[in-house]
Short mmCIF file of C-alpha atoms in Angstrom, two decimals:
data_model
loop_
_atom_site.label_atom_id
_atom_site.label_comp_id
_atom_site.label_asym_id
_atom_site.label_seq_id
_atom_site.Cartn_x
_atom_site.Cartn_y
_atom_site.Cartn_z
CA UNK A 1 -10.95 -18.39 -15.83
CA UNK A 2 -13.72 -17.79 -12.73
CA UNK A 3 -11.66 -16.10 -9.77
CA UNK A 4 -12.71 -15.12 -6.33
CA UNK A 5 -11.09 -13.12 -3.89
CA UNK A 6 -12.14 -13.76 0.08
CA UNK A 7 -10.90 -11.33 2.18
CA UNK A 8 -11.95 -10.37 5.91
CA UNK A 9 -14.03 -7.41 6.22
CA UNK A 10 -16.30 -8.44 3.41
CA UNK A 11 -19.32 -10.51 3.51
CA UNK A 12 -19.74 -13.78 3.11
CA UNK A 13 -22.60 -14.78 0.69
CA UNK A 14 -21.13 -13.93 -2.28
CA UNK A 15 -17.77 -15.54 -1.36
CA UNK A 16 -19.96 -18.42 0.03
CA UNK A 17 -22.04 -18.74 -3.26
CA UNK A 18 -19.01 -18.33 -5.77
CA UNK A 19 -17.13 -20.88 -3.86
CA UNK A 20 -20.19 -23.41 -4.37
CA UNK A 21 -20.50 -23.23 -7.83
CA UNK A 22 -16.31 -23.71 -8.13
CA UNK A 23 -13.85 -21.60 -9.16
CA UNK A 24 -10.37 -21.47 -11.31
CA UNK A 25 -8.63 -19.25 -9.24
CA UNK A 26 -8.70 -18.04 -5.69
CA UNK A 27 -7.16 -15.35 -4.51
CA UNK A 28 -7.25 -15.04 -0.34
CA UNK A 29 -5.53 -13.35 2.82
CA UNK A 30 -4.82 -16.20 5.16
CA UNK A 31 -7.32 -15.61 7.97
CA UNK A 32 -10.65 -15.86 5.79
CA UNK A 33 -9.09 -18.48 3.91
CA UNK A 34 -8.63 -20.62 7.18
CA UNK A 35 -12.17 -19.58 8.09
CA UNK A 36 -13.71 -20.95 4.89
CA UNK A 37 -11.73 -23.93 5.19
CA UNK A 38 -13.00 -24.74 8.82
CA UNK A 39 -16.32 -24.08 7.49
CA UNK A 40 -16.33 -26.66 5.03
CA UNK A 41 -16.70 -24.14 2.04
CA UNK A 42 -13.29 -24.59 0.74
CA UNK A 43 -11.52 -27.94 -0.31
CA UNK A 44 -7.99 -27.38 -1.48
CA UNK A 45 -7.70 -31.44 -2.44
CA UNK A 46 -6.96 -30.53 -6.08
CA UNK A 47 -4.82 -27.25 -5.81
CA UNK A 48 -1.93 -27.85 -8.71
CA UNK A 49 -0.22 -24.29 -7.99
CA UNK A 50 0.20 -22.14 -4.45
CA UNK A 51 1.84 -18.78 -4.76
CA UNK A 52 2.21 -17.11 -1.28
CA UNK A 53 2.37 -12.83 -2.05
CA UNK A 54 4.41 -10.70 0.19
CA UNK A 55 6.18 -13.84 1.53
CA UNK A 56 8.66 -12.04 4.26
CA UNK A 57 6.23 -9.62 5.50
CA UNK A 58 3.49 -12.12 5.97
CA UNK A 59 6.08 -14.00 8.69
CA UNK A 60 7.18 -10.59 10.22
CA UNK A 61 3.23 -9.94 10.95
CA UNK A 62 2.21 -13.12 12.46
CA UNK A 63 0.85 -15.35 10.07
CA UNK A 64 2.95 -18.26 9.50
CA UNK A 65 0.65 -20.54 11.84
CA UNK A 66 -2.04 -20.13 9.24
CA UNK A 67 -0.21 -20.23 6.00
CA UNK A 68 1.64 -23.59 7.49
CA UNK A 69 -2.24 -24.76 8.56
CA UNK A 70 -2.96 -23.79 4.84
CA UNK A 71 -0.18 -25.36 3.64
CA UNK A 72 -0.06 -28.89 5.47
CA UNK A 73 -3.96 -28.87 3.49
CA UNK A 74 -2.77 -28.84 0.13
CA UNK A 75 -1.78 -32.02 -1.82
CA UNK A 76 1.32 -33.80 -2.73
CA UNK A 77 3.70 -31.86 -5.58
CA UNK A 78 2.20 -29.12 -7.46
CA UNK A 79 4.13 -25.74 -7.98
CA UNK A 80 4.97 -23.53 -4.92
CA UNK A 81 5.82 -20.23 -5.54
CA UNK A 82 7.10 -17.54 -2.96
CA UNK A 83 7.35 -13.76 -3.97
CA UNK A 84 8.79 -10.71 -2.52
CA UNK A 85 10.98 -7.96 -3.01
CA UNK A 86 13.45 -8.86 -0.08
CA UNK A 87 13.09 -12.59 0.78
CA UNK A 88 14.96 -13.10 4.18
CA UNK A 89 13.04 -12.57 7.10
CA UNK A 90 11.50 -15.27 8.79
CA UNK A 91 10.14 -16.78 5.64
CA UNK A 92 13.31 -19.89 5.81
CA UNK A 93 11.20 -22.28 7.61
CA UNK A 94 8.61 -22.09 5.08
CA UNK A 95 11.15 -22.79 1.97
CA UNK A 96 12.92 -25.86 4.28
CA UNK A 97 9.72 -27.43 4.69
CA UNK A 98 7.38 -26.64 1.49
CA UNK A 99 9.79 -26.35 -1.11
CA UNK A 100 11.47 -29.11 -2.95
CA UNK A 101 14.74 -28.04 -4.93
CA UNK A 102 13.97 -24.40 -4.40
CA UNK A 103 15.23 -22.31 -7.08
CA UNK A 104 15.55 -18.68 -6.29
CA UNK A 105 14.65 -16.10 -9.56
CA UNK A 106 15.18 -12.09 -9.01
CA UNK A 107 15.51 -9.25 -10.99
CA UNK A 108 17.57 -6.42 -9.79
CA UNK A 109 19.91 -6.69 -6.81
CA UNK A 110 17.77 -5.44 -3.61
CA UNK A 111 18.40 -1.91 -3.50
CA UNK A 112 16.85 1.72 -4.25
CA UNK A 113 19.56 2.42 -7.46
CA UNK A 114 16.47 2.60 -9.61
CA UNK A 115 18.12 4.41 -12.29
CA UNK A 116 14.76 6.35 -13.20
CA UNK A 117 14.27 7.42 -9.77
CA UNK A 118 15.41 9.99 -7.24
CA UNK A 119 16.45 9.81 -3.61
CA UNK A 120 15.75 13.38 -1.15
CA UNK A 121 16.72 13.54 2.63
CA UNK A 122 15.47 16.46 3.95
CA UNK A 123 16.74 17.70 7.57
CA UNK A 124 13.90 19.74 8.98
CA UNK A 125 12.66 21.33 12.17
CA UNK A 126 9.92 19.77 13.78
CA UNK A 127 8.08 23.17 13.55
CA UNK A 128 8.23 22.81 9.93
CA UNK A 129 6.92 18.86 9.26
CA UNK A 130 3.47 20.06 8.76
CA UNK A 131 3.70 22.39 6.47
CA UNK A 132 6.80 20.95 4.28
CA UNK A 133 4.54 17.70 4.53
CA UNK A 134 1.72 19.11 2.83
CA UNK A 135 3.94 21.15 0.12
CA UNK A 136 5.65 17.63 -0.67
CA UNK A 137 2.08 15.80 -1.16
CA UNK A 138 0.70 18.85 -3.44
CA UNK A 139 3.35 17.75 -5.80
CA UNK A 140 2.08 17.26 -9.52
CA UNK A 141 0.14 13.88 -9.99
CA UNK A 142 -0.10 11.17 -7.69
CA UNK A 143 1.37 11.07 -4.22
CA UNK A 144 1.70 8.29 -2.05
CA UNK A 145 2.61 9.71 2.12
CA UNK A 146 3.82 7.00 4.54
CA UNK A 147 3.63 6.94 8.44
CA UNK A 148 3.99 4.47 11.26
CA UNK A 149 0.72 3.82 12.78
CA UNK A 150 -2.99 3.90 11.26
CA UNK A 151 -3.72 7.13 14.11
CA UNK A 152 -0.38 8.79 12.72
CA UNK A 153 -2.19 7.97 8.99
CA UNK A 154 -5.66 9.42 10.06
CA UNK A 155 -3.73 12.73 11.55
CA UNK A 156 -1.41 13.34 8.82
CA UNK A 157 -4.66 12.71 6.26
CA UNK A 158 -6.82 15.35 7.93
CA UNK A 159 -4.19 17.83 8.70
CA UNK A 160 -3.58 17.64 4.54
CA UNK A 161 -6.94 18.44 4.09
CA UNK A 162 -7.31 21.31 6.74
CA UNK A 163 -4.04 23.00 4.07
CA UNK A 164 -5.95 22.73 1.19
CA UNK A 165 -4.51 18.93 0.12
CA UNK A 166 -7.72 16.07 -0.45
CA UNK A 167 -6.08 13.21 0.84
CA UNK A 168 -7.00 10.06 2.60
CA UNK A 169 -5.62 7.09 4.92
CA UNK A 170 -5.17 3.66 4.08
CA UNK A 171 -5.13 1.26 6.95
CA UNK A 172 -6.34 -1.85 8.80
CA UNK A 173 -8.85 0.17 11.22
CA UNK A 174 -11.03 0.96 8.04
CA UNK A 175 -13.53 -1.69 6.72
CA UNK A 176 -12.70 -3.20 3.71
CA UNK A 177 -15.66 -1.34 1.39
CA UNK A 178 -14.13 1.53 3.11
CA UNK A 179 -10.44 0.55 1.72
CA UNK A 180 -11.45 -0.25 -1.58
CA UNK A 181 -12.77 2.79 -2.13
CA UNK A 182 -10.15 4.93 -1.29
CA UNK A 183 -7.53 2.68 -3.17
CA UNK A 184 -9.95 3.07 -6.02
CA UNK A 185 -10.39 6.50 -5.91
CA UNK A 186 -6.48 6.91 -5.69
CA UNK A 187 -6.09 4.64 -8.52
CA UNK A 188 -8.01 6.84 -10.64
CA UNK A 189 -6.83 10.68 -9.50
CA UNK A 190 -9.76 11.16 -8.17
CA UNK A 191 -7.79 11.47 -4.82
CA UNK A 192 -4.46 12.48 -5.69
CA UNK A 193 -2.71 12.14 -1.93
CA UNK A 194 -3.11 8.51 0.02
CA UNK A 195 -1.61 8.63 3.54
CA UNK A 196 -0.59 4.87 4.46
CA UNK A 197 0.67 2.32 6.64
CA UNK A 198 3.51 0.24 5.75
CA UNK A 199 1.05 -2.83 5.95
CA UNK A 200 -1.84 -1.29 3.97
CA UNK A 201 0.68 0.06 1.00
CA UNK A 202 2.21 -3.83 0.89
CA UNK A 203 1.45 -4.89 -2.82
CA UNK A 204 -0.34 -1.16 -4.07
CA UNK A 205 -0.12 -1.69 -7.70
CA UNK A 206 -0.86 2.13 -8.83
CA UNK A 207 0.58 3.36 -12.21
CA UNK A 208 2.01 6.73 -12.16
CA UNK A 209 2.89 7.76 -8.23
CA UNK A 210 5.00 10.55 -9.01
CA UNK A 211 6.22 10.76 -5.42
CA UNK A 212 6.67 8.77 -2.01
CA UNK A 213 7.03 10.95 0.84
CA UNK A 214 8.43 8.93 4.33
CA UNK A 215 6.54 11.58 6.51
CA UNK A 216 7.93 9.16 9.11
CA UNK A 217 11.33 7.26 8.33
CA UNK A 218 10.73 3.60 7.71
CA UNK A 219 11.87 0.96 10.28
CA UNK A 220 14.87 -0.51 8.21
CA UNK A 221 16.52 -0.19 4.59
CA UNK A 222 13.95 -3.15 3.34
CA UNK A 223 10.99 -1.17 4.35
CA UNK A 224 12.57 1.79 3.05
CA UNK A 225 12.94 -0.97 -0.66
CA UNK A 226 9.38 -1.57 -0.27
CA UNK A 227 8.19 1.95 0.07
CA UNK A 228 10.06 3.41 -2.47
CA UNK A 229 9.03 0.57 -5.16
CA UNK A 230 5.67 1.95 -4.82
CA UNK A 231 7.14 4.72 -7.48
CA UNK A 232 9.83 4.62 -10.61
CA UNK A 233 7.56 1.32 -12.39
CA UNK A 234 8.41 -0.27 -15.16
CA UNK A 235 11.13 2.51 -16.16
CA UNK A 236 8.78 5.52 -15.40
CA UNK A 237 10.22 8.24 -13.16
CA UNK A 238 9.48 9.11 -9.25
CA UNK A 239 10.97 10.56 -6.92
CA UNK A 240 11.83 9.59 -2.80
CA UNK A 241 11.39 11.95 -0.57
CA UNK A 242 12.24 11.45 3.32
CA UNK A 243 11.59 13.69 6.41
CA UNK A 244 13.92 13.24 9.16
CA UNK A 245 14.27 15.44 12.56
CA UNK A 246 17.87 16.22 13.70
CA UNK A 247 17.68 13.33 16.10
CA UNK A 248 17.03 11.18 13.18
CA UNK A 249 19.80 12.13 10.56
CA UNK A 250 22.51 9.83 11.46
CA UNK A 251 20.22 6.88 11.89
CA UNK A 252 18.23 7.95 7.97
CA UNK A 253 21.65 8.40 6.21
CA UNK A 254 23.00 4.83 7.50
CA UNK A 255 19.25 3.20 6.49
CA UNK A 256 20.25 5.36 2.75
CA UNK A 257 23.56 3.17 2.64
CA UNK A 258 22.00 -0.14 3.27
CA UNK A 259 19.20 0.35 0.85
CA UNK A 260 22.49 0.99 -1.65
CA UNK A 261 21.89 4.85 -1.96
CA UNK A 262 24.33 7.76 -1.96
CA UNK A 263 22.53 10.54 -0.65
CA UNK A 264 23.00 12.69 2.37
CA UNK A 265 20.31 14.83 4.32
CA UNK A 266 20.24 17.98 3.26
CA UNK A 267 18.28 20.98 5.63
CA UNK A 268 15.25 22.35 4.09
CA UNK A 269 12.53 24.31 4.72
CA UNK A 270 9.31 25.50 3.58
CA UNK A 271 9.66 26.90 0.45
CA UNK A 272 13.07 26.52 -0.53
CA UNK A 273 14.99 26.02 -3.77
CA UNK A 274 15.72 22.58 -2.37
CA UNK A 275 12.04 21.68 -1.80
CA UNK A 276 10.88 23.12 -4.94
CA UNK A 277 13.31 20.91 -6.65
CA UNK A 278 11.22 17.98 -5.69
CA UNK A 279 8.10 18.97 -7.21
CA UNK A 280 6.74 20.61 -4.08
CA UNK A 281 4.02 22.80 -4.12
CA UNK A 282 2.68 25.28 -1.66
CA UNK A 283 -1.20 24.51 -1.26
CA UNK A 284 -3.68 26.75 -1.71
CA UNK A 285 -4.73 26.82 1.93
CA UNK A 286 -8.60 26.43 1.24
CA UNK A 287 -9.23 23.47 3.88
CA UNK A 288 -11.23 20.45 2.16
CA UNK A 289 -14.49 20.00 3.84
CA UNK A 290 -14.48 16.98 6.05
CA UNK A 291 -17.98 15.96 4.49
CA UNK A 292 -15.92 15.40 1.01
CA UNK A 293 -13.30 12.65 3.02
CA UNK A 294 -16.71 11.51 4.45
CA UNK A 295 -17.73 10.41 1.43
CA UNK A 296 -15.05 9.10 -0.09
CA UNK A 297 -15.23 6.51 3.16
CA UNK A 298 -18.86 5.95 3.34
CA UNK A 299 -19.63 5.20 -0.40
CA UNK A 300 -21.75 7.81 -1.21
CA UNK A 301 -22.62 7.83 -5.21
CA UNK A 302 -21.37 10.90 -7.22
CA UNK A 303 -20.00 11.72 -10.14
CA UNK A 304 -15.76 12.77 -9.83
CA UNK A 305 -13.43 14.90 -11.78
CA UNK A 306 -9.59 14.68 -12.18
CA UNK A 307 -7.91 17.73 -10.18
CA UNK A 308 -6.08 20.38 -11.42
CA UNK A 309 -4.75 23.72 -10.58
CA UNK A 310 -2.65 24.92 -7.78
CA UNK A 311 -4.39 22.80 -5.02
CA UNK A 312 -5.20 19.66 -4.79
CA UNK A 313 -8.91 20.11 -3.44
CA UNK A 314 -10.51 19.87 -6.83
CA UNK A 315 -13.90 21.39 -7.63
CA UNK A 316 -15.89 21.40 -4.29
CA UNK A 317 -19.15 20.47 -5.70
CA UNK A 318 -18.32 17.37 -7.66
CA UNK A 319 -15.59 15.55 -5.38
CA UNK A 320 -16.51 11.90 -4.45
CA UNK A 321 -15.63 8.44 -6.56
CA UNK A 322 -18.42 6.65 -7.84
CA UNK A 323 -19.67 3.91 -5.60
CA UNK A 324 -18.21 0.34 -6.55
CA UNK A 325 -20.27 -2.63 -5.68
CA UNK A 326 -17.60 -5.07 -3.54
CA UNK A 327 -19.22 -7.97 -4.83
CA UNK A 328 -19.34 -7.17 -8.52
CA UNK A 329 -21.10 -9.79 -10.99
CA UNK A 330 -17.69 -9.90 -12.88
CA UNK A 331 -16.55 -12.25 -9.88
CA UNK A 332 -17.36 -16.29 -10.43
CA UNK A 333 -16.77 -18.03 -7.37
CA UNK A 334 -14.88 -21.40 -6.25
CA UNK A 335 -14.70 -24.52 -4.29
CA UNK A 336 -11.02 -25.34 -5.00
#
């Protein structure tokens, strides 16, 4: 099948070009697709199937007056699909309206009993967060570091690095050549630590992430469903681990009980038995040079090796990802 993604933040020939010659399927965030369609270079007259990704999430940010602009364009009957892991937030005016004899399909009830995975609360002074923080991301393999804002992502990112820890944020503020390359580079170990928004980590589909760390509790028990599910896939094991300041306890344990977890916060500190326990490592301490996160960002072609050893800095001479081209020849564009 010829496919095309157009996304904002990259450029518009080859999305202009693919669409022209016509493609199978197209695979879009709602703003460029609304821009396209303005434009003239997209005609959704003989869409047969519509699946709208990250359903709930894409109503709590703001988009439904595009999807429902998007939708209103596509024809009579079809198939209209909706996914999500938690499906009730803001999203029922969408179903009323689109969806004829809505049948609802789900897995698992929506909670964090993942069987294969494990749930930590750690109750820690605020002296501690940095350093406990960067112990908890120089676990073994892959780990994926939540925090609230894209500044709190950049912060959290360097401060890694400064300990010894190559790691990198994923956010809005960075251009999208910028994002793929850091997702990519995560994706293959190349960067074993990616600091992230809860927007940018919505729909990360990276095999083996040994660990989520909530540097920063999340808002509610779904986001705490959605961050967690980013580890523990397909029966593999991961592990949970949450950072909460005394102030924060009582409101972290109540957000563990809604999400359908038994687990209490426990106080911990830098190098404890407790800490260990979750695959915590101390780092090295050898600060990553900013030129190597440089980069990583800018797209600079070299060669990479998988880390290893105690820190996860990896050999300082070889420590980019290869450059990717964002508009790749493998990519056949459409019309519909």
């Amino acid at each position: 099948l010829r496919h095309k993604l157009v996304a904002g933040g990259m450029p518009y020939p080859p999305q202009l070009m693919a669409l022209d010659r016509g493609v199978d399927l197209l695979i879009a965030t709602p703003g460029r697709l609304k821009d396209l369609m303005e434009r003239g270079a997209v005609q959704l007259v003989d869409i047969s199937i519509m699946i709208l990704d990250e359903a709930d999430h894409m109503a709590d940010m703001g988009f439904l007056p595009e999807i429902t602009e998007i939708l209103d364009a596509l024809p009579e009957g079809g198939q209209r699909l909706l996914f999500s892991a938690t499906l009730d937030r803001g999203i029922d005016a969408v179903v009323k309206r689109y969806l004829h004899d809505a049948v609802t399909h789900s897995t698992d009830d929506a909670t964090a009993s993942v069987t294969t995975m494990e749930h930590h609360i750690l109750l820690i002074d605020p002296k501690h967060k940095k350093a406990i923080t960067a112990e908890v991301a120089n676990s073994e393999g892959r780990t994926l570091v939540f925090v609230r804002t894209k500044l709190g992502a950049d912060r959290v990112a360097e401060q890694l690095r400064e300990q010894g820890v190559f790691a990198a944020a994923l956010h809005g503020g960075l251009a999208q050549g910028a994002r793929n390359r850091v997702l990519s580079a995560f994706r293959d170990g190349s960067l074993p630590v990616l600091v992230a928004t809860d927007v940018a980590a919505r729909g990360i589909d990276v095999d083996d992430v040994g660990v989520v760390l909530q540097a920063d509790p999340p808002a509610d028990h779904k986001d705490y469903l959605h961050r967690a599910g980013r580890t523990a896939r397909a029966g593999k094991k991961g592990c949970v681990v949450t950072l909460a300041l005394p102030h924060q306890r009582r409101g972290m344990e109540r957000m563990a009980r809604e999400a359908g977890l038994d687990v209490v916060a426990t106080r911990s500190a830098p190098g404890d038995e407790l800490l260990i326990a979750t695959g915590a490592r101390k780092p090295d301490g050898v600060a990553i040079p900013e030129s190597q996160a440089r980069r990583l960002l800018e797209g600079e072609q070299r060669g990479h090796r998988r880390f290893g050893g105690g820190g996860r800095g990896g050999p300082r001479h070889n420590d980019g990802p290869r450059r990717t081209n964002d508009s790749s020849r493998g990519y056949r564009g459409s019309r519909d």
